[in-house]
Amino acid sequence: MSEKKVDETTGVETTGHSWDGIEELNNPLPRWWLWTLYATIIWGIGYTILFPAWPMISGATAGVLGYSTRAEVAARITEHQERNSALVEELISADLAALMPSNDLHRYGVARGRSVFQAQCSQCHGSGAAGAKGYPNLLDDDWLWGGDIENISLTVAHGVRNDTDPDARFSEMPAFAEILGDEEIESVVEYVVSLSAKDFDTALAASGQRVYAENCAACHGDDARGDRELGAPNLADAIWLYGGDRETLEETVRYSRYGVMPAWGQRLSDADVRAVSLYIHSLGGGE
């Protein structure tokens, strides 16, 4: 057994470690630190006995106290649902179009709908519902299928152009690159531009009007103000989902657009669908 080394200056035993001739003293740990360490060990053992702690194959040890944060949250949700059950039933059966903003049920529906919108809809339509390129602005009065509360609710419930709900709103514009020539596409784009802009080529727009009448008027209407039965947008109001500059319009005409919205009726409760529809309608753009 090797003899313990003692530092001559301090008289304290060394660990035997040396760095550049500097010996490490083997001083004992402070008492308060040791007692704190022992206390935390005891506390940790007690915690793993009392509360859920050790991960198992299909869960974790339940703990002697049987406490669960998940159960606590579930209890609070249940309590909230029970407290509002009467309002929920009333919301489901109410005529939403007849509800006035001063009505308590209207205020409850809008408040609930705001929460649903922020959790489920704001990712596409924006936190303020102003939309983005390819995602409709819900604050204006430009609606493909109608902005009254019934139509908003129908769109929310069944979605748009999805393949999961047979009642989804559905419209499809042809890709005219396979139908029209380059000159025809250029002219019809110029005609569409002329409907809402002051700076356009008159002769080219006149030529495009003939192309429009033969290929586009059947859906967008002779006056280009759209058709809500078909989900065809108004081309004369300067409100554009993907952009109204010539380059973007040409891309739309050539290749079409095909935006998809989920059928929220398959993911949300009836109360949530009606509440978020009420909230969207209350934003000012609803008719």
PDB file of C-alpha atoms in Angstrom:
ATOM      1  CA  MET A   1       0.000   0.000   0.000  1.00  0.00           C
ATOM      2  CA  SER A   2       1.545   3.337  -1.053  1.00  0.00           C
ATOM      3  CA  GLU A   3       2.296   5.925   1.610  1.00  0.00           C
ATOM      4  CA  LYS A   4      -0.011   8.970   1.663  1.00  0.00           C
ATOM      5  CA  LYS A   5       1.599  12.207   0.597  1.00  0.00           C
ATOM      6  CA  VAL A   6       1.236  15.296   2.753  1.00  0.00           C
ATOM      7  CA  ASP A   7       1.773  18.844   1.560  1.00  0.00           C
ATOM      8  CA  GLU A   8       4.656  20.327   3.568  1.00  0.00           C
ATOM      9  CA  THR A   9       3.269  23.881   3.563  1.00  0.00           C
ATOM     10  CA  THR A  10      -0.321  23.183   4.632  1.00  0.00           C
ATOM     11  CA  GLY A  11       0.089  19.802   6.274  1.00  0.00           C
ATOM     12  CA  VAL A  12      -2.910  18.556   4.271  1.00  0.00           C
ATOM     13  CA  GLU A  13      -2.910  15.194   2.573  1.00  0.00           C
ATOM     14  CA  THR A  14      -2.741  15.376  -1.257  1.00  0.00           C
ATOM     15  CA  THR A  15      -4.651  13.353  -3.819  1.00  0.00           C
ATOM     16  CA  GLY A  16      -1.515  12.387  -5.663  1.00  0.00           C
ATOM     17  CA  HIS A  17      -2.501  14.441  -8.685  1.00  0.00           C
ATOM     18  CA  SER A  18       0.060  16.935  -9.898  1.00  0.00           C
ATOM     19  CA  TRP A  19      -0.052  19.595 -12.627  1.00  0.00           C
ATOM     20  CA  ASP A  20       3.224  21.313 -13.438  1.00  0.00           C
ATOM     21  CA  GLY A  21       4.456  20.525  -9.959  1.00  0.00           C
ATOM     22  CA  ILE A  22       1.293  21.806  -8.248  1.00  0.00           C
ATOM     23  CA  GLU A  23      -0.190  19.172  -5.936  1.00  0.00           C
ATOM     24  CA  GLU A  24      -3.972  18.868  -5.443  1.00  0.00           C
ATOM     25  CA  LEU A  25      -4.955  19.000  -1.766  1.00  0.00           C
ATOM     26  CA  ASN A  26      -7.448  16.422  -0.543  1.00  0.00           C
ATOM     27  CA  ASN A  27      -9.556  18.874   1.496  1.00  0.00           C
ATOM     28  CA  PRO A  28     -12.901  17.521   2.745  1.00  0.00           C
ATOM     29  CA  LEU A  29     -16.113  18.902   1.217  1.00  0.00           C
ATOM     30  CA  PRO A  30     -17.946  21.599   3.224  1.00  0.00           C
ATOM     31  CA  ARG A  31     -20.428  20.149   5.705  1.00  0.00           C
ATOM     32  CA  TRP A  32     -23.321  22.246   4.409  1.00  0.00           C
ATOM     33  CA  TRP A  33     -22.680  20.971   0.872  1.00  0.00           C
ATOM     34  CA  LEU A  34     -22.655  17.337   1.995  1.00  0.00           C
ATOM     35  CA  TRP A  35     -25.866  17.723   3.997  1.00  0.00           C
ATOM     36  CA  THR A  36     -27.515  19.412   0.986  1.00  0.00           C
ATOM     37  CA  LEU A  37     -26.420  16.513  -1.234  1.00  0.00           C
ATOM     38  CA  TYR A  38     -27.794  13.940   1.204  1.00  0.00           C
ATOM     39  CA  ALA A  39     -31.068  15.874   1.502  1.00  0.00           C
ATOM     40  CA  THR A  40     -31.546  15.996  -2.275  1.00  0.00           C
ATOM     41  CA  ILE A  41     -30.868  12.269  -2.559  1.00  0.00           C
ATOM     42  CA  ILE A  42     -33.471  11.531   0.115  1.00  0.00           C
ATOM     43  CA  TRP A  43     -35.911  13.956  -1.524  1.00  0.00           C
ATOM     44  CA  GLY A  44     -35.337  12.340  -4.944  1.00  0.00           C
ATOM     45  CA  ILE A  45     -36.002   8.842  -3.612  1.00  0.00           C
ATOM     46  CA  GLY A  46     -39.131  10.053  -1.846  1.00  0.00           C
ATOM     47  CA  TYR A  47     -40.361  11.788  -5.003  1.00  0.00           C
ATOM     48  CA  THR A  48     -39.980   8.682  -7.151  1.00  0.00           C
ATOM     49  CA  ILE A  49     -41.991   6.738  -4.557  1.00  0.00           C
ATOM     50  CA  LEU A  50     -44.797   9.287  -4.177  1.00  0.00           C
ATOM     51  CA  PHE A  51     -45.180  10.570  -7.753  1.00  0.00           C
ATOM     52  CA  PRO A  52     -45.059   9.130 -11.300  1.00  0.00           C
ATOM     53  CA  ALA A  53     -41.394   8.829 -12.149  1.00  0.00           C
ATOM     54  CA  TRP A  54     -39.808   5.742 -13.659  1.00  0.00           C
ATOM     55  CA  PRO A  55     -40.605   5.107 -17.347  1.00  0.00           C
ATOM     56  CA  MET A  56     -41.918   1.649 -18.121  1.00  0.00           C
ATOM     57  CA  ILE A  57     -42.830  -0.106 -21.378  1.00  0.00           C
ATOM     58  CA  SER A  58     -46.369   1.273 -21.670  1.00  0.00           C
ATOM     59  CA  GLY A  59     -46.292   4.096 -19.155  1.00  0.00           C
ATOM     60  CA  ALA A  60     -44.586   5.098 -15.938  1.00  0.00           C
ATOM     61  CA  THR A  61     -44.751   4.110 -12.297  1.00  0.00           C
ATOM     62  CA  ALA A  62     -47.922   5.662 -10.884  1.00  0.00           C
ATOM     63  CA  GLY A  63     -46.542   6.654  -7.495  1.00  0.00           C
ATOM     64  CA  VAL A  64     -48.109   6.075  -4.067  1.00  0.00           C
ATOM     65  CA  LEU A  65     -50.139   9.304  -4.255  1.00  0.00           C
ATOM     66  CA  GLY A  66     -51.484   8.468  -7.726  1.00  0.00           C
ATOM     67  CA  TYR A  67     -51.089  12.086  -8.850  1.00  0.00           C
ATOM     68  CA  SER A  68     -51.268  12.848 -12.583  1.00  0.00           C
ATOM     69  CA  THR A  69     -50.999  16.195 -14.334  1.00  0.00           C
ATOM     70  CA  ARG A  70     -52.859  14.689 -17.302  1.00  0.00           C
ATOM     71  CA  ALA A  71     -55.738  13.673 -15.014  1.00  0.00           C
ATOM     72  CA  GLU A  72     -55.739  17.155 -13.492  1.00  0.00           C
ATOM     73  CA  VAL A  73     -55.987  18.797 -16.917  1.00  0.00           C
ATOM     74  CA  ALA A  74     -58.674  16.321 -17.994  1.00  0.00           C
ATOM     75  CA  ALA A  75     -60.666  17.136 -14.845  1.00  0.00           C
ATOM     76  CA  ARG A  76     -60.449  20.852 -15.568  1.00  0.00           C
ATOM     77  CA  ILE A  77     -61.563  20.302 -19.176  1.00  0.00           C
ATOM     78  CA  THR A  78     -64.493  18.208 -17.975  1.00  0.00           C
ATOM     79  CA  GLU A  79     -65.427  20.867 -15.437  1.00  0.00           C
ATOM     80  CA  HIS A  80     -65.296  23.542 -18.139  1.00  0.00           C
ATOM     81  CA  GLN A  81     -67.418  21.453 -20.502  1.00  0.00           C
ATOM     82  CA  GLU A  82     -70.029  20.803 -17.818  1.00  0.00           C
ATOM     83  CA  ARG A  83     -70.169  24.465 -16.882  1.00  0.00           C
ATOM     84  CA  ASN A  84     -70.786  25.462 -20.512  1.00  0.00           C
ATOM     85  CA  SER A  85     -72.877  22.465 -21.582  1.00  0.00           C
ATOM     86  CA  ALA A  86     -76.113  24.462 -21.712  1.00  0.00           C
ATOM     87  CA  LEU A  87     -74.507  27.133 -23.909  1.00  0.00           C
ATOM     88  CA  VAL A  88     -72.984  24.482 -26.175  1.00  0.00           C
ATOM     89  CA  GLU A  89     -76.342  22.767 -26.705  1.00  0.00           C
ATOM     90  CA  GLU A  90     -77.958  26.116 -27.398  1.00  0.00           C
ATOM     91  CA  LEU A  91     -75.181  27.042 -29.857  1.00  0.00           C
ATOM     92  CA  ILE A  92     -75.598  23.783 -31.779  1.00  0.00           C
ATOM     93  CA  SER A  93     -79.346  24.261 -32.218  1.00  0.00           C
ATOM     94  CA  ALA A  94     -79.412  28.061 -32.631  1.00  0.00           C
ATOM     95  CA  ASP A  95     -80.148  29.951 -35.819  1.00  0.00           C
ATOM     96  CA  LEU A  96     -76.770  31.650 -36.134  1.00  0.00           C
ATOM     97  CA  ALA A  97     -78.036  34.198 -38.638  1.00  0.00           C
ATOM     98  CA  ALA A  98     -80.578  35.428 -36.103  1.00  0.00           C
ATOM     99  CA  LEU A  99     -78.090  35.944 -33.263  1.00  0.00           C
ATOM    100  CA  MET A 100     -77.400  39.572 -32.433  1.00  0.00           C
ATOM    101  CA  PRO A 101     -74.006  40.768 -31.115  1.00  0.00           C
ATOM    102  CA  SER A 102     -75.674  41.823 -27.871  1.00  0.00           C
ATOM    103  CA  ASN A 103     -76.853  38.254 -27.262  1.00  0.00           C
ATOM    104  CA  ASP A 104     -74.949  36.244 -24.612  1.00  0.00           C
ATOM    105  CA  LEU A 105     -74.888  33.198 -26.898  1.00  0.00           C
ATOM    106  CA  HIS A 106     -73.391  35.286 -29.701  1.00  0.00           C
ATOM    107  CA  ARG A 107     -70.654  36.570 -27.386  1.00  0.00           C
ATOM    108  CA  TYR A 108     -69.920  33.049 -26.162  1.00  0.00           C
ATOM    109  CA  GLY A 109     -69.791  31.696 -29.716  1.00  0.00           C
ATOM    110  CA  VAL A 110     -67.450  34.444 -30.906  1.00  0.00           C
ATOM    111  CA  ALA A 111     -65.131  33.975 -27.896  1.00  0.00           C
ATOM    112  CA  ARG A 112     -65.044  30.214 -28.416  1.00  0.00           C
ATOM    113  CA  GLY A 113     -64.619  30.629 -32.152  1.00  0.00           C
ATOM    114  CA  ARG A 114     -61.675  32.979 -31.656  1.00  0.00           C
ATOM    115  CA  SER A 115     -59.873  30.280 -29.664  1.00  0.00           C
ATOM    116  CA  VAL A 116     -60.632  27.663 -32.325  1.00  0.00           C
ATOM    117  CA  PHE A 117     -59.444  29.999 -35.079  1.00  0.00           C
ATOM    118  CA  GLN A 118     -56.150  30.760 -33.361  1.00  0.00           C
ATOM    119  CA  ALA A 119     -55.510  27.054 -32.753  1.00  0.00           C
ATOM    120  CA  GLN A 120     -56.646  25.647 -36.100  1.00  0.00           C
ATOM    121  CA  CYS A 121     -56.979  28.361 -38.779  1.00  0.00           C
ATOM    122  CA  SER A 122     -54.427  31.095 -38.095  1.00  0.00           C
ATOM    123  CA  GLN A 123     -51.565  29.015 -39.517  1.00  0.00           C
ATOM    124  CA  CYS A 124     -52.971  29.609 -43.021  1.00  0.00           C
ATOM    125  CA  HIS A 125     -55.233  32.648 -42.726  1.00  0.00           C
ATOM    126  CA  GLY A 126     -52.998  34.571 -40.300  1.00  0.00           C
ATOM    127  CA  SER A 127     -53.604  35.488 -36.671  1.00  0.00           C
ATOM    128  CA  GLY A 128     -55.639  38.495 -37.796  1.00  0.00           C
ATOM    129  CA  ALA A 129     -57.447  36.545 -40.563  1.00  0.00           C
ATOM    130  CA  ALA A 130     -55.992  38.820 -43.267  1.00  0.00           C
ATOM    131  CA  GLY A 131     -54.787  35.795 -45.229  1.00  0.00           C
ATOM    132  CA  ALA A 132     -51.703  35.467 -47.405  1.00  0.00           C
ATOM    133  CA  LYS A 133     -50.866  34.515 -50.969  1.00  0.00           C
ATOM    134  CA  GLY A 134     -53.023  31.482 -51.721  1.00  0.00           C
ATOM    135  CA  TYR A 135     -54.943  31.796 -48.444  1.00  0.00           C
ATOM    136  CA  PRO A 136     -58.098  33.947 -48.533  1.00  0.00           C
ATOM    137  CA  ASN A 137     -58.458  37.182 -46.591  1.00  0.00           C
ATOM    138  CA  LEU A 138     -61.452  36.666 -44.299  1.00  0.00           C
ATOM    139  CA  LEU A 139     -61.790  40.355 -43.489  1.00  0.00           C
ATOM    140  CA  ASP A 140     -62.950  41.564 -46.908  1.00  0.00           C
ATOM    141  CA  ASP A 141     -66.243  40.957 -48.686  1.00  0.00           C
ATOM    142  CA  ASP A 142     -64.840  38.752 -51.439  1.00  0.00           C
ATOM    143  CA  TRP A 143     -66.171  35.204 -51.032  1.00  0.00           C
ATOM    144  CA  LEU A 144     -65.936  32.406 -53.574  1.00  0.00           C
ATOM    145  CA  TRP A 145     -68.947  30.546 -52.207  1.00  0.00           C
ATOM    146  CA  GLY A 146     -70.700  33.261 -50.216  1.00  0.00           C
ATOM    147  CA  GLY A 147     -69.976  35.070 -46.969  1.00  0.00           C
ATOM    148  CA  ASP A 148     -73.259  34.692 -45.089  1.00  0.00           C
ATOM    149  CA  ILE A 149     -73.077  32.651 -41.889  1.00  0.00           C
ATOM    150  CA  GLU A 150     -74.648  29.542 -43.427  1.00  0.00           C
ATOM    151  CA  ASN A 151     -72.181  29.429 -46.318  1.00  0.00           C
ATOM    152  CA  ILE A 152     -69.207  30.130 -44.066  1.00  0.00           C
ATOM    153  CA  SER A 153     -70.280  27.286 -41.790  1.00  0.00           C
ATOM    154  CA  LEU A 154     -70.706  24.959 -44.778  1.00  0.00           C
ATOM    155  CA  THR A 155     -67.238  25.799 -46.084  1.00  0.00           C
ATOM    156  CA  VAL A 156     -65.647  25.312 -42.660  1.00  0.00           C
ATOM    157  CA  ALA A 157     -67.404  21.988 -42.094  1.00  0.00           C
ATOM    158  CA  HIS A 158     -66.705  20.404 -45.487  1.00  0.00           C
ATOM    159  CA  GLY A 159     -63.605  22.251 -46.686  1.00  0.00           C
ATOM    160  CA  VAL A 160     -62.471  22.997 -50.225  1.00  0.00           C
ATOM    161  CA  ARG A 161     -61.233  20.557 -52.886  1.00  0.00           C
ATOM    162  CA  ASN A 162     -60.213  17.902 -50.379  1.00  0.00           C
ATOM    163  CA  ASP A 163     -60.570  14.181 -51.049  1.00  0.00           C
ATOM    164  CA  THR A 164     -61.914  13.259 -47.597  1.00  0.00           C
ATOM    165  CA  ASP A 165     -65.366  14.862 -47.656  1.00  0.00           C
ATOM    166  CA  PRO A 166     -67.813  14.160 -50.505  1.00  0.00           C
ATOM    167  CA  ASP A 167     -69.581  17.448 -49.750  1.00  0.00           C
ATOM    168  CA  ALA A 168     -66.422  19.572 -50.005  1.00  0.00           C
ATOM    169  CA  ARG A 169     -66.645  22.787 -51.998  1.00  0.00           C
ATOM    170  CA  PHE A 170     -65.222  21.960 -55.367  1.00  0.00           C
ATOM    171  CA  SER A 171     -64.223  23.975 -58.425  1.00  0.00           C
ATOM    172  CA  GLU A 172     -61.430  23.448 -60.916  1.00  0.00           C
ATOM    173  CA  MET A 173     -60.039  25.798 -63.515  1.00  0.00           C
ATOM    174  CA  PRO A 174     -58.508  24.257 -66.644  1.00  0.00           C
ATOM    175  CA  ALA A 175     -54.809  24.703 -67.329  1.00  0.00           C
ATOM    176  CA  PHE A 176     -55.164  26.846 -70.463  1.00  0.00           C
ATOM    177  CA  ALA A 177     -51.576  26.250 -71.532  1.00  0.00           C
ATOM    178  CA  GLU A 178     -52.968  23.073 -73.100  1.00  0.00           C
ATOM    179  CA  ILE A 179     -55.894  24.921 -74.732  1.00  0.00           C
ATOM    180  CA  LEU A 180     -54.760  28.416 -75.760  1.00  0.00           C
ATOM    181  CA  GLY A 181     -51.725  29.687 -77.597  1.00  0.00           C
ATOM    182  CA  ASP A 182     -49.199  32.087 -76.100  1.00  0.00           C
ATOM    183  CA  GLU A 183     -50.687  35.136 -77.870  1.00  0.00           C
ATOM    184  CA  GLU A 184     -54.191  34.229 -76.710  1.00  0.00           C
ATOM    185  CA  ILE A 185     -53.025  33.843 -73.131  1.00  0.00           C
ATOM    186  CA  GLU A 186     -51.188  37.172 -73.268  1.00  0.00           C
ATOM    187  CA  SER A 187     -54.283  38.918 -74.637  1.00  0.00           C
ATOM    188  CA  VAL A 188     -56.761  37.431 -72.159  1.00  0.00           C
ATOM    189  CA  VAL A 189     -54.444  38.372 -69.296  1.00  0.00           C
ATOM    190  CA  GLU A 190     -54.395  41.942 -70.614  1.00  0.00           C
ATOM    191  CA  TYR A 191     -58.196  41.935 -70.754  1.00  0.00           C
ATOM    192  CA  VAL A 192     -58.418  40.750 -67.138  1.00  0.00           C
ATOM    193  CA  VAL A 193     -55.953  43.462 -66.130  1.00  0.00           C
ATOM    194  CA  SER A 194     -58.126  46.052 -67.901  1.00  0.00           C
ATOM    195  CA  LEU A 195     -61.098  45.159 -65.708  1.00  0.00           C
ATOM    196  CA  SER A 196     -59.566  46.726 -62.603  1.00  0.00           C
ATOM    197  CA  ALA A 197     -56.541  48.746 -63.758  1.00  0.00           C
ATOM    198  CA  LYS A 198     -56.156  51.994 -65.699  1.00  0.00           C
ATOM    199  CA  ASP A 199     -52.855  51.213 -67.395  1.00  0.00           C
ATOM    200  CA  PHE A 200     -53.349  48.572 -70.084  1.00  0.00           C
ATOM    201  CA  ASP A 201     -52.937  47.928 -73.801  1.00  0.00           C
ATOM    202  CA  THR A 202     -56.340  48.744 -75.320  1.00  0.00           C
ATOM    203  CA  ALA A 203     -55.873  46.773 -78.542  1.00  0.00           C
ATOM    204  CA  LEU A 204     -54.487  43.722 -76.773  1.00  0.00           C
ATOM    205  CA  ALA A 205     -57.275  43.839 -74.182  1.00  0.00           C
ATOM    206  CA  ALA A 206     -59.899  44.015 -76.941  1.00  0.00           C
ATOM    207  CA  SER A 207     -58.416  40.905 -78.515  1.00  0.00           C
ATOM    208  CA  GLY A 208     -58.365  39.242 -75.091  1.00  0.00           C
ATOM    209  CA  GLN A 209     -62.027  40.034 -74.535  1.00  0.00           C
ATOM    210  CA  ARG A 210     -62.924  37.748 -77.414  1.00  0.00           C
ATOM    211  CA  VAL A 211     -60.727  34.984 -75.961  1.00  0.00           C
ATOM    212  CA  TYR A 212     -62.362  35.545 -72.584  1.00  0.00           C
ATOM    213  CA  ALA A 213     -65.871  35.303 -74.001  1.00  0.00           C
ATOM    214  CA  GLU A 214     -65.081  32.005 -75.691  1.00  0.00           C
ATOM    215  CA  ASN A 215     -63.166  30.339 -72.850  1.00  0.00           C
ATOM    216  CA  CYS A 216     -63.750  32.041 -69.492  1.00  0.00           C
ATOM    217  CA  ALA A 217     -67.181  33.659 -69.425  1.00  0.00           C
ATOM    218  CA  ALA A 218     -68.966  30.345 -68.836  1.00  0.00           C
ATOM    219  CA  CYS A 219     -67.599  30.276 -65.282  1.00  0.00           C
ATOM    220  CA  HIS A 220     -66.597  33.845 -64.461  1.00  0.00           C
ATOM    221  CA  GLY A 221     -69.619  35.413 -66.156  1.00  0.00           C
ATOM    222  CA  ASP A 222     -69.966  37.798 -69.078  1.00  0.00           C
ATOM    223  CA  ASP A 223     -69.140  40.718 -66.774  1.00  0.00           C
ATOM    224  CA  ALA A 224     -66.262  38.762 -65.117  1.00  0.00           C
ATOM    225  CA  ARG A 225     -67.843  39.161 -61.692  1.00  0.00           C
ATOM    226  CA  GLY A 226     -67.683  35.463 -60.938  1.00  0.00           C
ATOM    227  CA  ASP A 227     -70.222  32.845 -59.958  1.00  0.00           C
ATOM    228  CA  ARG A 228     -70.551  31.650 -56.374  1.00  0.00           C
ATOM    229  CA  GLU A 229     -72.439  28.564 -57.408  1.00  0.00           C
ATOM    230  CA  LEU A 230     -69.302  27.445 -59.255  1.00  0.00           C
ATOM    231  CA  GLY A 231     -66.748  28.953 -56.888  1.00  0.00           C
ATOM    232  CA  ALA A 232     -65.475  31.137 -59.741  1.00  0.00           C
ATOM    233  CA  PRO A 233     -63.803  34.333 -58.442  1.00  0.00           C
ATOM    234  CA  ASN A 234     -64.732  37.881 -59.346  1.00  0.00           C
ATOM    235  CA  LEU A 235     -62.060  39.158 -61.753  1.00  0.00           C
ATOM    236  CA  ALA A 236     -63.180  42.789 -61.735  1.00  0.00           C
ATOM    237  CA  ASP A 237     -62.754  43.816 -58.102  1.00  0.00           C
ATOM    238  CA  ALA A 238     -58.914  43.984 -57.907  1.00  0.00           C
ATOM    239  CA  ILE A 239     -58.907  41.415 -55.097  1.00  0.00           C
ATOM    240  CA  TRP A 240     -56.558  38.561 -55.930  1.00  0.00           C
ATOM    241  CA  LEU A 241     -55.846  35.349 -54.059  1.00  0.00           C
ATOM    242  CA  TYR A 242     -52.525  34.670 -55.797  1.00  0.00           C
ATOM    243  CA  GLY A 243     -51.716  38.141 -57.143  1.00  0.00           C
ATOM    244  CA  GLY A 244     -53.022  40.398 -59.899  1.00  0.00           C
ATOM    245  CA  ASP A 245     -49.864  41.396 -61.749  1.00  0.00           C
ATOM    246  CA  ARG A 246     -49.496  40.220 -65.335  1.00  0.00           C
ATOM    247  CA  GLU A 247     -46.846  37.622 -64.560  1.00  0.00           C
ATOM    248  CA  THR A 248     -48.932  35.986 -61.822  1.00  0.00           C
ATOM    249  CA  LEU A 249     -52.124  36.141 -63.880  1.00  0.00           C
ATOM    250  CA  GLU A 250     -50.362  34.466 -66.793  1.00  0.00           C
ATOM    251  CA  GLU A 251     -49.165  31.706 -64.487  1.00  0.00           C
ATOM    252  CA  THR A 252     -52.717  31.243 -63.207  1.00  0.00           C
ATOM    253  CA  VAL A 253     -54.165  31.089 -66.711  1.00  0.00           C
ATOM    254  CA  ARG A 254     -51.485  28.728 -67.970  1.00  0.00           C
ATOM    255  CA  TYR A 255     -51.339  26.281 -65.106  1.00  0.00           C
ATOM    256  CA  SER A 256     -54.459  26.933 -63.019  1.00  0.00           C
ATOM    257  CA  ARG A 257     -54.657  26.924 -59.203  1.00  0.00           C
ATOM    258  CA  TYR A 258     -55.829  24.208 -56.857  1.00  0.00           C
ATOM    259  CA  GLY A 259     -55.934  25.344 -53.229  1.00  0.00           C
ATOM    260  CA  VAL A 260     -57.151  22.787 -50.688  1.00  0.00           C
ATOM    261  CA  MET A 261     -58.809  23.352 -47.307  1.00  0.00           C
ATOM    262  CA  PRO A 262     -59.415  20.507 -44.820  1.00  0.00           C
ATOM    263  CA  ALA A 263     -62.913  19.420 -43.879  1.00  0.00           C
ATOM    264  CA  TRP A 264     -62.952  20.766 -40.325  1.00  0.00           C
ATOM    265  CA  GLY A 265     -66.252  19.031 -39.614  1.00  0.00           C
ATOM    266  CA  GLN A 266     -64.250  15.799 -39.473  1.00  0.00           C
ATOM    267  CA  ARG A 267     -61.814  17.228 -36.905  1.00  0.00           C
ATOM    268  CA  LEU A 268     -63.835  19.643 -34.790  1.00  0.00           C
ATOM    269  CA  SER A 269     -67.057  19.273 -32.832  1.00  0.00           C
ATOM    270  CA  ASP A 270     -70.287  20.734 -34.217  1.00  0.00           C
ATOM    271  CA  ALA A 271     -70.098  23.450 -31.573  1.00  0.00           C
ATOM    272  CA  ASP A 272     -66.558  24.401 -32.606  1.00  0.00           C
ATOM    273  CA  VAL A 273     -67.477  24.530 -36.308  1.00  0.00           C
ATOM    274  CA  ARG A 274     -70.432  26.801 -35.582  1.00  0.00           C
ATOM    275  CA  ALA A 275     -68.417  28.924 -33.158  1.00  0.00           C
ATOM    276  CA  VAL A 276     -65.513  29.536 -35.548  1.00  0.00           C
ATOM    277  CA  SER A 277     -67.997  30.307 -38.334  1.00  0.00           C
ATOM    278  CA  LEU A 278     -69.647  32.860 -36.049  1.00  0.00           C
ATOM    279  CA  TYR A 279     -66.261  34.362 -35.229  1.00  0.00           C
ATOM    280  CA  ILE A 280     -65.234  34.644 -38.893  1.00  0.00           C
ATOM    281  CA  HIS A 281     -68.572  36.233 -39.744  1.00  0.00           C
ATOM    282  CA  SER A 282     -68.130  38.723 -36.910  1.00  0.00           C
ATOM    283  CA  LEU A 283     -64.802  39.979 -38.293  1.00  0.00           C
ATOM    284  CA  GLY A 284     -66.617  42.312 -40.659  1.00  0.00           C
ATOM    285  CA  GLY A 285     -66.175  40.603 -44.009  1.00  0.00           C
ATOM    286  CA  GLY A 286     -69.103  38.245 -43.567  1.00  0.00           C
ATOM    287  CA  GLU A 287     -72.300  39.186 -45.317  1.00  0.00           C
TER     288      GLU A 287
END
